[in-house]
mmCIF file of C-alpha atoms and ligand atoms in Angstrom:
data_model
loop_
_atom_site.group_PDB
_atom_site.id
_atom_site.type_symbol
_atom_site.label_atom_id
_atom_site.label_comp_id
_atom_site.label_asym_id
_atom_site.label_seq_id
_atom_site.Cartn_x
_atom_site.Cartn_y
_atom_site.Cartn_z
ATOM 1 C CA UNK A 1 -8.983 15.866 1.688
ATOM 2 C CA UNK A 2 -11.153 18.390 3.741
ATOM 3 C CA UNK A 3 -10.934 22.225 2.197
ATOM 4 C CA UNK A 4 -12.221 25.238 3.321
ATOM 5 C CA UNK A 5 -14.154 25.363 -0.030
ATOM 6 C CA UNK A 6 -16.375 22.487 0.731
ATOM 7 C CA UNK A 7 -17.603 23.351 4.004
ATOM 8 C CA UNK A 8 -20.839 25.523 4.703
ATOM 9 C CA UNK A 9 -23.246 26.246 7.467
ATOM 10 C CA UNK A 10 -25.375 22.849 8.141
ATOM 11 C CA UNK A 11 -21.989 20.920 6.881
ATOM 12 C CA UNK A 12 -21.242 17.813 9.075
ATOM 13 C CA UNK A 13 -17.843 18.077 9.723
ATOM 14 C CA UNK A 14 -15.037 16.336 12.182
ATOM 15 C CA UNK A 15 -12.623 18.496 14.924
ATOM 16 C CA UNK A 16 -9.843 18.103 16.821
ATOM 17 C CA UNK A 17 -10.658 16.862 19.980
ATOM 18 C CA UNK A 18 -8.067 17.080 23.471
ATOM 19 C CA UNK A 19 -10.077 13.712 24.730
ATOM 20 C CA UNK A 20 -11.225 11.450 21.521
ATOM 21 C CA UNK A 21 -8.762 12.589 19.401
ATOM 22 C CA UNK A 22 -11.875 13.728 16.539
ATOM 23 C CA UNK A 23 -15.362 14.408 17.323
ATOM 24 C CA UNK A 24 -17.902 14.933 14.896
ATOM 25 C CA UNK A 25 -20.599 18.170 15.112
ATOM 26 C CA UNK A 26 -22.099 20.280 12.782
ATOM 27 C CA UNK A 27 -21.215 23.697 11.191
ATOM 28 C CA UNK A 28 -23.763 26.434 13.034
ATOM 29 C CA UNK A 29 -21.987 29.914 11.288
ATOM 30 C CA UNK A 30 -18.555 30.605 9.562
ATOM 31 C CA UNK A 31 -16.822 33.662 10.362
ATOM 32 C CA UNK A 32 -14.415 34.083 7.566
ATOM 33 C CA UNK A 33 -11.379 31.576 8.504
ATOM 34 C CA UNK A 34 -13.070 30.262 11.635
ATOM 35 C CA UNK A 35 -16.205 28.445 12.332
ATOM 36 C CA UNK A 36 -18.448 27.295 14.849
ATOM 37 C CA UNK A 37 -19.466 24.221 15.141
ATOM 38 C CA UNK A 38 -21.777 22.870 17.557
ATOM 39 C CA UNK A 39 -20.323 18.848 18.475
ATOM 40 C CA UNK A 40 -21.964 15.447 18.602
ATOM 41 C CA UNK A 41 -21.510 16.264 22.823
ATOM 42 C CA UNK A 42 -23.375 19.282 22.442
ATOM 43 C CA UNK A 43 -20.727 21.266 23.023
ATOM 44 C CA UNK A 44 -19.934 24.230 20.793
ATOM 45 C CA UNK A 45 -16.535 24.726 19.557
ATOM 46 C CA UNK A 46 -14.576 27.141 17.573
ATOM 47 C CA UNK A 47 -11.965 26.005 14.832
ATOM 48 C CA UNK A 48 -9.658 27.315 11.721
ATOM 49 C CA UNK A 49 -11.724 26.190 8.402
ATOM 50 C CA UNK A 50 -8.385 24.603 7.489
ATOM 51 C CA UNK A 51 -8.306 22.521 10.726
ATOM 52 C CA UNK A 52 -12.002 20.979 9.680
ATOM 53 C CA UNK A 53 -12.475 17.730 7.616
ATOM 54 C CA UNK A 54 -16.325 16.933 6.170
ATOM 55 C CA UNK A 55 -17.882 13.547 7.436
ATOM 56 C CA UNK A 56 -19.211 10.718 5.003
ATOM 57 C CA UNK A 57 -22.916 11.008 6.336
ATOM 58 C CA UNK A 58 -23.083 7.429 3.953
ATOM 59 C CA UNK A 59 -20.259 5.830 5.484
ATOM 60 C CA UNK A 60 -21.459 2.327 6.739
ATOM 61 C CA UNK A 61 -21.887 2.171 10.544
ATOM 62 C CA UNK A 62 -19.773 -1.285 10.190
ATOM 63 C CA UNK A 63 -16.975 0.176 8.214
ATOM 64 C CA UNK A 64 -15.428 -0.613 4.950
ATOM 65 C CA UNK A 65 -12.522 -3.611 4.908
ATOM 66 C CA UNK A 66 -10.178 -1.376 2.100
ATOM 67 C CA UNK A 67 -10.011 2.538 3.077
ATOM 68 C CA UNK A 68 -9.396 3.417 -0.290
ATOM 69 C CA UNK A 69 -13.449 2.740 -0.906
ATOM 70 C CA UNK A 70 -13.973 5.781 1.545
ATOM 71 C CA UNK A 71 -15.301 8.865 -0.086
ATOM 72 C CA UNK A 72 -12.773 11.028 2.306
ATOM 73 C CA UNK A 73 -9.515 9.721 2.850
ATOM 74 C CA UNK A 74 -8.819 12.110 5.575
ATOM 75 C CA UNK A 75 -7.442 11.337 9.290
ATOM 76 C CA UNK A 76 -10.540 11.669 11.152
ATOM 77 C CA UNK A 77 -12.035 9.285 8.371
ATOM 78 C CA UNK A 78 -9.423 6.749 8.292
ATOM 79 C CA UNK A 79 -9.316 6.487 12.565
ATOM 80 C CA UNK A 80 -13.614 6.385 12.362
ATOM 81 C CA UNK A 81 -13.629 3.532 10.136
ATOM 82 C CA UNK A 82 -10.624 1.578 11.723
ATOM 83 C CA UNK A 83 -12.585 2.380 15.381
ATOM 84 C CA UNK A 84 -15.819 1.214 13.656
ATOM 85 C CA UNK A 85 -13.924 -1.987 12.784
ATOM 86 C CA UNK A 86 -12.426 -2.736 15.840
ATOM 87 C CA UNK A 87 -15.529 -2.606 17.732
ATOM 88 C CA UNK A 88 -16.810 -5.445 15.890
ATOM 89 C CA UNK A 89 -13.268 -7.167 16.443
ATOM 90 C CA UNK A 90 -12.479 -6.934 13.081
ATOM 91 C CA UNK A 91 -8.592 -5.930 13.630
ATOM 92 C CA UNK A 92 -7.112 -5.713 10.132
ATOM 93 C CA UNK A 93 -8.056 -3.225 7.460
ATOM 94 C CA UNK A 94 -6.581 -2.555 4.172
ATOM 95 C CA UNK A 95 -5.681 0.484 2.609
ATOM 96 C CA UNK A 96 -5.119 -1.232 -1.077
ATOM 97 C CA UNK A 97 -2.505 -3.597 -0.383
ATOM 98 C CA UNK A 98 -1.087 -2.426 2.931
ATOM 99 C CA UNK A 99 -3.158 -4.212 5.712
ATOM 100 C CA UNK A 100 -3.679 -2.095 8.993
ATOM 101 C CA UNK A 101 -3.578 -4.183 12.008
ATOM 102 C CA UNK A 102 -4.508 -3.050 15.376
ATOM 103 C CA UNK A 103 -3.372 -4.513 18.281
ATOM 104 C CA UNK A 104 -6.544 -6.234 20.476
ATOM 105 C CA UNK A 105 -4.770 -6.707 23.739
ATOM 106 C CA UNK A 106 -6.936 -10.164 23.585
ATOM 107 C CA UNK A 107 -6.506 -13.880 22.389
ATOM 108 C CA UNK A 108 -8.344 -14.413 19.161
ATOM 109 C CA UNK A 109 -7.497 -17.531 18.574
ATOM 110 C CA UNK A 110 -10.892 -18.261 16.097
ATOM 111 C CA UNK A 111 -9.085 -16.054 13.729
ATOM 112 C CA UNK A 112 -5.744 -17.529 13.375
ATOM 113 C CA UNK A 113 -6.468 -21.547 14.069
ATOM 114 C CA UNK A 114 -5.980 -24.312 11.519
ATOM 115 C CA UNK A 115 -9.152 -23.690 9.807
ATOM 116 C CA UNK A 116 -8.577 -20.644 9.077
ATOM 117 C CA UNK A 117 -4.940 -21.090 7.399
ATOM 118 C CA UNK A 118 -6.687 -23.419 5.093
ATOM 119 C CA UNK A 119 -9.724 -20.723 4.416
ATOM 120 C CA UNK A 120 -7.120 -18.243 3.163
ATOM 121 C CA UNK A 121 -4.794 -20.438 1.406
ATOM 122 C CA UNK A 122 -4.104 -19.754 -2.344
ATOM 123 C CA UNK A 123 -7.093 -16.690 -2.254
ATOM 124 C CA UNK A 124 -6.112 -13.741 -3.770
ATOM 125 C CA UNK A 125 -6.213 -10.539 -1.761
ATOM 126 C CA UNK A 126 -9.468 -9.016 -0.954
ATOM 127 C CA UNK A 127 -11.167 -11.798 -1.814
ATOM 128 C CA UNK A 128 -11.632 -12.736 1.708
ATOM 129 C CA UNK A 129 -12.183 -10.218 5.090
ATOM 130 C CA UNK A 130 -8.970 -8.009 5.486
ATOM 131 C CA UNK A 131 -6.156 -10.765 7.426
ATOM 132 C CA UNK A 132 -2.154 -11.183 8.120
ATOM 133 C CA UNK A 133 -2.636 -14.526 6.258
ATOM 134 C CA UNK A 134 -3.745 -12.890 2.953
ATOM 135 C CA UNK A 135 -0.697 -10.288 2.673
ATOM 136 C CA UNK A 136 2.130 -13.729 3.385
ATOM 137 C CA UNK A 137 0.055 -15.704 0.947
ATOM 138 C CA UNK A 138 0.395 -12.780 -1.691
ATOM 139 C CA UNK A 139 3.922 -12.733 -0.364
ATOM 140 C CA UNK A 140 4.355 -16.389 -1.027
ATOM 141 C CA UNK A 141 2.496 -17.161 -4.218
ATOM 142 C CA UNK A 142 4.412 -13.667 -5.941
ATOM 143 C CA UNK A 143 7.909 -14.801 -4.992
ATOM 144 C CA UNK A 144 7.045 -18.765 -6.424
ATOM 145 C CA UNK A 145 4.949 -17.501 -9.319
ATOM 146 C CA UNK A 146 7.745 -15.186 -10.311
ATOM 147 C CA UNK A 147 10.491 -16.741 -8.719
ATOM 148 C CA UNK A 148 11.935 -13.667 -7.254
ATOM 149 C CA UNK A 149 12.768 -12.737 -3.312
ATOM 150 C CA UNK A 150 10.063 -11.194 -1.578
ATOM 151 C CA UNK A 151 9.976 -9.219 1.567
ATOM 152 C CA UNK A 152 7.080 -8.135 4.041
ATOM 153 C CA UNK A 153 7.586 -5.245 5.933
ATOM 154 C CA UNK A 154 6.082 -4.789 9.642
ATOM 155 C CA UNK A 155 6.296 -1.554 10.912
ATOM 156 C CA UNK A 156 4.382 0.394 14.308
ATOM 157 C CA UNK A 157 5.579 1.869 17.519
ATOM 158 C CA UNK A 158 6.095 -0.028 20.546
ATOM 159 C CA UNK A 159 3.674 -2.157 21.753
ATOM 160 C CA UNK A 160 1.766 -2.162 18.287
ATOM 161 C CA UNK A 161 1.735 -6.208 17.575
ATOM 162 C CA UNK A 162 4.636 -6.082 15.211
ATOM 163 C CA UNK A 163 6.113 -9.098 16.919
ATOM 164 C CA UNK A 164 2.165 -11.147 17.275
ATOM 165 C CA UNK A 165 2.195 -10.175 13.497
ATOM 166 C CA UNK A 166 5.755 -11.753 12.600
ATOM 167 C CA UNK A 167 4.823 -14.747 13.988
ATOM 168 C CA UNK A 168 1.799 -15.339 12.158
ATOM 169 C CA UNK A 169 3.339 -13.891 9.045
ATOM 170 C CA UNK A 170 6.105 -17.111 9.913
ATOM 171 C CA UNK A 171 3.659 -19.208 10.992
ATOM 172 C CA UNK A 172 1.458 -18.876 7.787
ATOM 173 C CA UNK A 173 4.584 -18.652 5.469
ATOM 174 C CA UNK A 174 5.423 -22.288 7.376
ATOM 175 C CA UNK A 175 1.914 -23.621 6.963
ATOM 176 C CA UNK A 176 2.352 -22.918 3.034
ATOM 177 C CA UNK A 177 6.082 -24.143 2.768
ATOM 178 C CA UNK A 178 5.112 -27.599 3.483
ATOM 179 C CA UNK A 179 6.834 -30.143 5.226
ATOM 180 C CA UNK A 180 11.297 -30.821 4.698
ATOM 181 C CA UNK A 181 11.860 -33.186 7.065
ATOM 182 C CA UNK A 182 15.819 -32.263 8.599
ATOM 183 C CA UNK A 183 16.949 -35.041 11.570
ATOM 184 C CA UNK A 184 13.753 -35.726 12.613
ATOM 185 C CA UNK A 185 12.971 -31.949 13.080
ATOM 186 C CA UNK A 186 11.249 -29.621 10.605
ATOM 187 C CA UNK A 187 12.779 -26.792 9.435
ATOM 188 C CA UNK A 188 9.699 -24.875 9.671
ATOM 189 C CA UNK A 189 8.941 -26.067 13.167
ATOM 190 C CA UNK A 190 12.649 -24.517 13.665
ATOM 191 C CA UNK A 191 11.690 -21.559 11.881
ATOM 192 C CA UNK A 192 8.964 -20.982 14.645
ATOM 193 C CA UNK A 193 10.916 -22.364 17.111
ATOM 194 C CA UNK A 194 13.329 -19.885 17.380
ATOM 195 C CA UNK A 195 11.050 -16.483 18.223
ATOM 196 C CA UNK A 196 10.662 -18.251 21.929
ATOM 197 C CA UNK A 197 14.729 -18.246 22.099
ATOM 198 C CA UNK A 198 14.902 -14.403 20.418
ATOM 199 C CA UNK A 199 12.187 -13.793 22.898
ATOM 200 C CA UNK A 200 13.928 -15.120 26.050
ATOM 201 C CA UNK A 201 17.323 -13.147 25.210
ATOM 202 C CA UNK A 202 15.905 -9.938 23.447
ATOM 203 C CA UNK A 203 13.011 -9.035 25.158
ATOM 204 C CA UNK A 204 11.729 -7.551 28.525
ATOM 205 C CA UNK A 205 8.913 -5.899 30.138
ATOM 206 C CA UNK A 206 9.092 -1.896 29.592
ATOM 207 C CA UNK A 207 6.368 0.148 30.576
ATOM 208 C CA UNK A 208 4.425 0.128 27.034
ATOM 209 C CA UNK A 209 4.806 -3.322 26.404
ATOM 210 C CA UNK A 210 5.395 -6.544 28.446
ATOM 211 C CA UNK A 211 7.267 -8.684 25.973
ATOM 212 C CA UNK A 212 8.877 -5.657 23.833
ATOM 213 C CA UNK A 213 11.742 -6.749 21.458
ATOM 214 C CA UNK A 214 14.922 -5.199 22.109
ATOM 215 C CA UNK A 215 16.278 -5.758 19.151
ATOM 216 C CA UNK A 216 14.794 -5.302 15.334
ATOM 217 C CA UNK A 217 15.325 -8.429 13.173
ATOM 218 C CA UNK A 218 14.867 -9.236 9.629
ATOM 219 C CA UNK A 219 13.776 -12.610 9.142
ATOM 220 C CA UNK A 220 14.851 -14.745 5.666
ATOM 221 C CA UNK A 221 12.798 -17.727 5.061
ATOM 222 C CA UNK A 222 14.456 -19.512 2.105
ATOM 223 C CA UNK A 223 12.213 -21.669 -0.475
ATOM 224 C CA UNK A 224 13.162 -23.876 -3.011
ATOM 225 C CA UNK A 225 12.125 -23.990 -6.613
ATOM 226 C CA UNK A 226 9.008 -25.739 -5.817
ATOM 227 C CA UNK A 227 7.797 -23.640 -2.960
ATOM 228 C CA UNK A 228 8.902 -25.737 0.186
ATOM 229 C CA UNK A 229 10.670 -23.957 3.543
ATOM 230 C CA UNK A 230 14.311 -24.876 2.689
ATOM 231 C CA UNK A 231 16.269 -23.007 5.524
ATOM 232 C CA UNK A 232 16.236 -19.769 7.559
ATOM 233 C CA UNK A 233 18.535 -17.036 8.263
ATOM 234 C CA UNK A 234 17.702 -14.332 11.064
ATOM 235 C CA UNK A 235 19.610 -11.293 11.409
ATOM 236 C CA UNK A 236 19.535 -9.129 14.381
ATOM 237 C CA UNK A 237 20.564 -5.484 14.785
ATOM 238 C CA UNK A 238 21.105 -2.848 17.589
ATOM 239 C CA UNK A 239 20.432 -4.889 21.145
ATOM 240 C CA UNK A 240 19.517 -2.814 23.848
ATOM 241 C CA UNK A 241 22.592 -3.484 25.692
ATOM 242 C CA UNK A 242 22.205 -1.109 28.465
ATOM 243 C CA UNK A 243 19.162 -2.657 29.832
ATOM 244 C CA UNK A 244 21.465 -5.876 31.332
ATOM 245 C CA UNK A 245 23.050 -3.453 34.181
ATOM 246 C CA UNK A 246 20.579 -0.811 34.218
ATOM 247 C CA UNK A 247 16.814 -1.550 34.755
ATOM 248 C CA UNK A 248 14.349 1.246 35.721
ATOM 249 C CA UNK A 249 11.275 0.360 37.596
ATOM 250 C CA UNK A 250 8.746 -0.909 36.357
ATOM 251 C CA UNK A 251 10.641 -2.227 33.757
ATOM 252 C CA UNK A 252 12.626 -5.664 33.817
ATOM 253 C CA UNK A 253 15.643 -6.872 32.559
ATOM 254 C CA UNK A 254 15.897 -9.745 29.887
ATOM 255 C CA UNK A 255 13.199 -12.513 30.370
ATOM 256 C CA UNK A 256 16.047 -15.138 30.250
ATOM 257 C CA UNK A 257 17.456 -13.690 33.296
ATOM 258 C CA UNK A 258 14.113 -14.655 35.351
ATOM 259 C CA UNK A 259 13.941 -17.608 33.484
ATOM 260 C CA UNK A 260 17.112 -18.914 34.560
ATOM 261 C CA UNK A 261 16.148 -17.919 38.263
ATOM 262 C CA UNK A 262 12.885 -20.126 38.072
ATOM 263 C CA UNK A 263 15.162 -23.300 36.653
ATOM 264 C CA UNK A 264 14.552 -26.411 38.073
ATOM 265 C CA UNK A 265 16.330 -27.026 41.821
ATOM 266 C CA UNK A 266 19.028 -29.092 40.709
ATOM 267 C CA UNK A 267 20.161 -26.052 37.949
ATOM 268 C CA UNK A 268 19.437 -23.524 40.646
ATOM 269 C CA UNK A 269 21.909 -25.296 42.705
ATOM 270 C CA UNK A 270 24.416 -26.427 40.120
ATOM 271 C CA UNK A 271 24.549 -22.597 38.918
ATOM 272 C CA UNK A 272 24.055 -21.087 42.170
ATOM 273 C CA UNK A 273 20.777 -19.214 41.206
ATOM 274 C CA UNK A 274 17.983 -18.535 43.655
ATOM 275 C CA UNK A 275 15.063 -15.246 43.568
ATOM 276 C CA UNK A 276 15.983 -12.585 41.501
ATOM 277 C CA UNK A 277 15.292 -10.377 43.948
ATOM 278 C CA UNK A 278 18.879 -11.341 45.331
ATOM 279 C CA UNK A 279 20.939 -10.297 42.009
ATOM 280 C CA UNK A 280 21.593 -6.561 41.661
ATOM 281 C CA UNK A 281 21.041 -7.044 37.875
ATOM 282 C CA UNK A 282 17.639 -7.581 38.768
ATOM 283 C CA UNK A 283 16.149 -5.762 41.877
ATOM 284 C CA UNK A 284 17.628 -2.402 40.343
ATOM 285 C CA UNK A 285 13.661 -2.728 39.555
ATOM 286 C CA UNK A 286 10.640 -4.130 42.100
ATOM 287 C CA UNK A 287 9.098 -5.653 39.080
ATOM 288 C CA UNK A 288 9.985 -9.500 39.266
ATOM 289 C CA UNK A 289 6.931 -11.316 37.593
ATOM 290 C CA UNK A 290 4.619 -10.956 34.667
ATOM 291 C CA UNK A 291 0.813 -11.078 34.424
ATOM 292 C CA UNK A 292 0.392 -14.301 32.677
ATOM 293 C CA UNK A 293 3.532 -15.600 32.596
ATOM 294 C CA UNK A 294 4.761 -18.854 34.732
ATOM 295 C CA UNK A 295 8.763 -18.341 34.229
ATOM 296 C CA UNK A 296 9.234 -22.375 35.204
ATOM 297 C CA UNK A 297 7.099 -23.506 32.462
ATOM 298 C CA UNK A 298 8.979 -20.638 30.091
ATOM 299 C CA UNK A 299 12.583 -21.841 31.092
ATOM 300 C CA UNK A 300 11.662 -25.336 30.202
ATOM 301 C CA UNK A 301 9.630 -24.421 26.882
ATOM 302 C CA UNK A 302 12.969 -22.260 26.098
ATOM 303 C CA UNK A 303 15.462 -25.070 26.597
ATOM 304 C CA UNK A 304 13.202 -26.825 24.330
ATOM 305 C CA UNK A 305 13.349 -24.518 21.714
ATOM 306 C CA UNK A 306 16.788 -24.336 22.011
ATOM 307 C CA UNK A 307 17.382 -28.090 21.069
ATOM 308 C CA UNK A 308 15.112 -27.543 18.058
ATOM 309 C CA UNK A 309 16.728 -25.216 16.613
ATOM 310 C CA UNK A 310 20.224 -26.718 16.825
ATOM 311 C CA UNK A 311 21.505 -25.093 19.877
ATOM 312 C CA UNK A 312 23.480 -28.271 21.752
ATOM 313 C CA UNK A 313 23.216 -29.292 25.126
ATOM 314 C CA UNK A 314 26.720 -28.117 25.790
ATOM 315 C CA UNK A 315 26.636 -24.853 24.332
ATOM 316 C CA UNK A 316 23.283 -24.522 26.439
ATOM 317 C CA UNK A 317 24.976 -24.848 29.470
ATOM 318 C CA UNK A 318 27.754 -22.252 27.968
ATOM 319 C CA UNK A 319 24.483 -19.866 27.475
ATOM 320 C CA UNK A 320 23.251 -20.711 30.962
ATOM 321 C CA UNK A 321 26.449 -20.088 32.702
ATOM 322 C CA UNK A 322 27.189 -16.781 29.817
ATOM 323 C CA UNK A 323 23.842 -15.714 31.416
ATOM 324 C CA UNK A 324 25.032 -15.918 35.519
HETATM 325 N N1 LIG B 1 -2.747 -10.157 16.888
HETATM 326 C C1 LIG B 1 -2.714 -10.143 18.209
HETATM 327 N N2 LIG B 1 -3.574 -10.917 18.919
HETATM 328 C C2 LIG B 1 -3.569 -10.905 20.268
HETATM 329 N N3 LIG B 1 -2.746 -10.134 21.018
HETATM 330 C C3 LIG B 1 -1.876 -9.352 20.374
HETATM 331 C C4 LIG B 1 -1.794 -9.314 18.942
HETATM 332 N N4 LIG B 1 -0.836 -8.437 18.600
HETATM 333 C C5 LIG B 1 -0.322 -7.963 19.750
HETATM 334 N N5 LIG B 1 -0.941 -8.509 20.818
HETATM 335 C C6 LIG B 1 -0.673 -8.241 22.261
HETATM 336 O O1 LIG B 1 0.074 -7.041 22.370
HETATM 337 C C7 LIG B 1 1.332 -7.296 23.003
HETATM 338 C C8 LIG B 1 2.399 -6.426 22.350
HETATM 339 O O2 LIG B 1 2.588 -6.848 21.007
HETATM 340 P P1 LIG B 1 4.031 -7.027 20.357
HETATM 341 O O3 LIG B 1 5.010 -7.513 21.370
HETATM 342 O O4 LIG B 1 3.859 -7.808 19.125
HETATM 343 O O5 LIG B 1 4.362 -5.501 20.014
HETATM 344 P P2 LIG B 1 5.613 -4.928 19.224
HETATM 345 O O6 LIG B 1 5.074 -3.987 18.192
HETATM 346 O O7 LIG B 1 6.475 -6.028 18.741
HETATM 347 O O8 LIG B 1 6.327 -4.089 20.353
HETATM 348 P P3 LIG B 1 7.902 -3.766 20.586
HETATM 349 O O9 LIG B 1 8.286 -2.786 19.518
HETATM 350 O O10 LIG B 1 7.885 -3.146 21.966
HETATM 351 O O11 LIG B 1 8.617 -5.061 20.533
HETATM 352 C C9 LIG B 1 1.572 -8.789 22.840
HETATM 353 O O12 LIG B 1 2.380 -9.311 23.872
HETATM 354 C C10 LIG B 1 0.155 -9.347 22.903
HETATM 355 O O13 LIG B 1 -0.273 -9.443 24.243
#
């Protein structure tokens, strides 16, 4: 960490900043707590010596994949090299075994395709660049080498990618559990087949996040001796109940809602749907659509997922009609 001790005049050093957060500058004269500093902007600032953190002059202009190789493992050092990182689009840092994702508001699909499940398959950890993959295959190969439960924890504020992550973490953790073939159906297809059902009845659009969960969840993915996806358990806890009658603008209410509104005619008619701007559930808010999102194609994908993961035709009609 940054003390007063180590800084001088001529030291490079990092400062709060109302606009970037940290900006870097130069020490020009202390004046016994304080000192000025004159900033990478040119500006010249004052600050409290214990306020001031030293800059790695060596770091690399790339970054470094685990934090703890930085020589100071200070705030302003930590965000540098993660900002660093994401400019190249390199999203996922470690800091020793805990990997830092940040979100890229973008499709990177080169980074999570086929090829690239295989690439990090049975590698131990930092032996490849920083990725989701590597923590569930550490995950994965712990709990079968020592045949003991294991548990990854995702954690961030809202709008962070904690539910993008889970579903690679499942997805990965599905790629590795091989194939158990259950009625014709997978149970790891089911396994991923049921975030588009959570989705559709515990998530909406707030304002920090279009597709934020409602709901936390803890996910069980049960293995058997030799490794294979044997079943799956998902628990769910505290639903944002509220949000069915009361929906502030620009918010929405639950995606299902909408989805059930863009149902094919003969459901609209059978159920008596139509726009949602006609249901005082929904037009509490003037925020109908999403960017992105084609509610038809999401109803049918839903119904879909439904089947797969064991939910019957009848008891989807009970859900439909539940739902009106
Ligand atoms: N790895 C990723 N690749 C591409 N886009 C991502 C990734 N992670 C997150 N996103 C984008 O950010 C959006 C928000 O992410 P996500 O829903 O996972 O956040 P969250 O942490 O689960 O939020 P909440 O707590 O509100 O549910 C996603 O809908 C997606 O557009």
């Amino acid at each position: 960490m940054g003390t007063p001790e180590n800084i001088i005049v001529g030291s490079h050093v990092w400062i709060e900043d109302p606009e970037v957060a940290w900006i870097d500058g130069q020490v020009l004269k202390i004046n016994g707590k304080d000192a000025e500093i004159e900033t990478s902007d040119g500006k010249k600032a004052v600050a409290n010596l214990s306020k001031i953190f030293p800059k790695d002059m060596e770091a690399l202009p790339d970054g470094v994949d685990d934090m703890t190789k930085l020589s100071y493992l200070h705030e302003p050092g930590v965000l540098q090299n993660l900002k660093a990182r994401y400019e190249l689009n390199k999203i996922y840092t470690y800091t020793g075994n805990v990997l830092i994702a940040i979100n890229p508001f973008q499709k990177l699909p080169h980074i999570y395709g086929a090829q690239m499940m295989q690439q990090y398959k049975g590698v131990p950890l930092g032996e490849l660049s920083p990725h989701v993959f590597a923590i569930a295959g550490v995950a994965y190969r712990a709990m079968v080498n020592e045949g003991k439960n294991n548990s990854i924890l995702v954690s961030g504020e809202s709008g962070a990618g904690k539910t993008e992550t889970t579903k690679l973490l499942m997805q990965f953790l599905a790629f590795l559990g091989g194939r158990a073939v259950t009625e014709g159906r997978t149970v790891e297809q089911q396994v991923l087949e049921s975030n588009p059902v959570l989705e559709a009845f515990g998530n909406a659009k707030t304002v920090r996040n279009n597709n934020s969960s409602r709901f936390g969840k803890f996910v069980e993915i049960q293995f058997d001796k030799s490794g294979r996806i044997s079943g799956a358990a998902i628990r769910t806890y505290l639903l944002e109940r509220s949000r069915v009658c009361q929906v502030n603008d620009p918010e929405r209410n639950y995606h299902c809602f909408y989805l059930l509104c863009a149902a094919p005619q003969e459901e609209i008619e059978k159920y008596k749907l139509g726009n949602p701007k006609l249901f005082h559930y929904l037009n509490q808010s003037q925020c109908y659509e999403l960017a992105d999102v084609n509610d038809a194609h999401e109803y049918l994908a839903t119904c879909r997922a439904m089947g797969i993961v064991g939910i019957s035709q009848k008891d989807q009609v009970f859900l439909s009609q539940a739902r009106i």
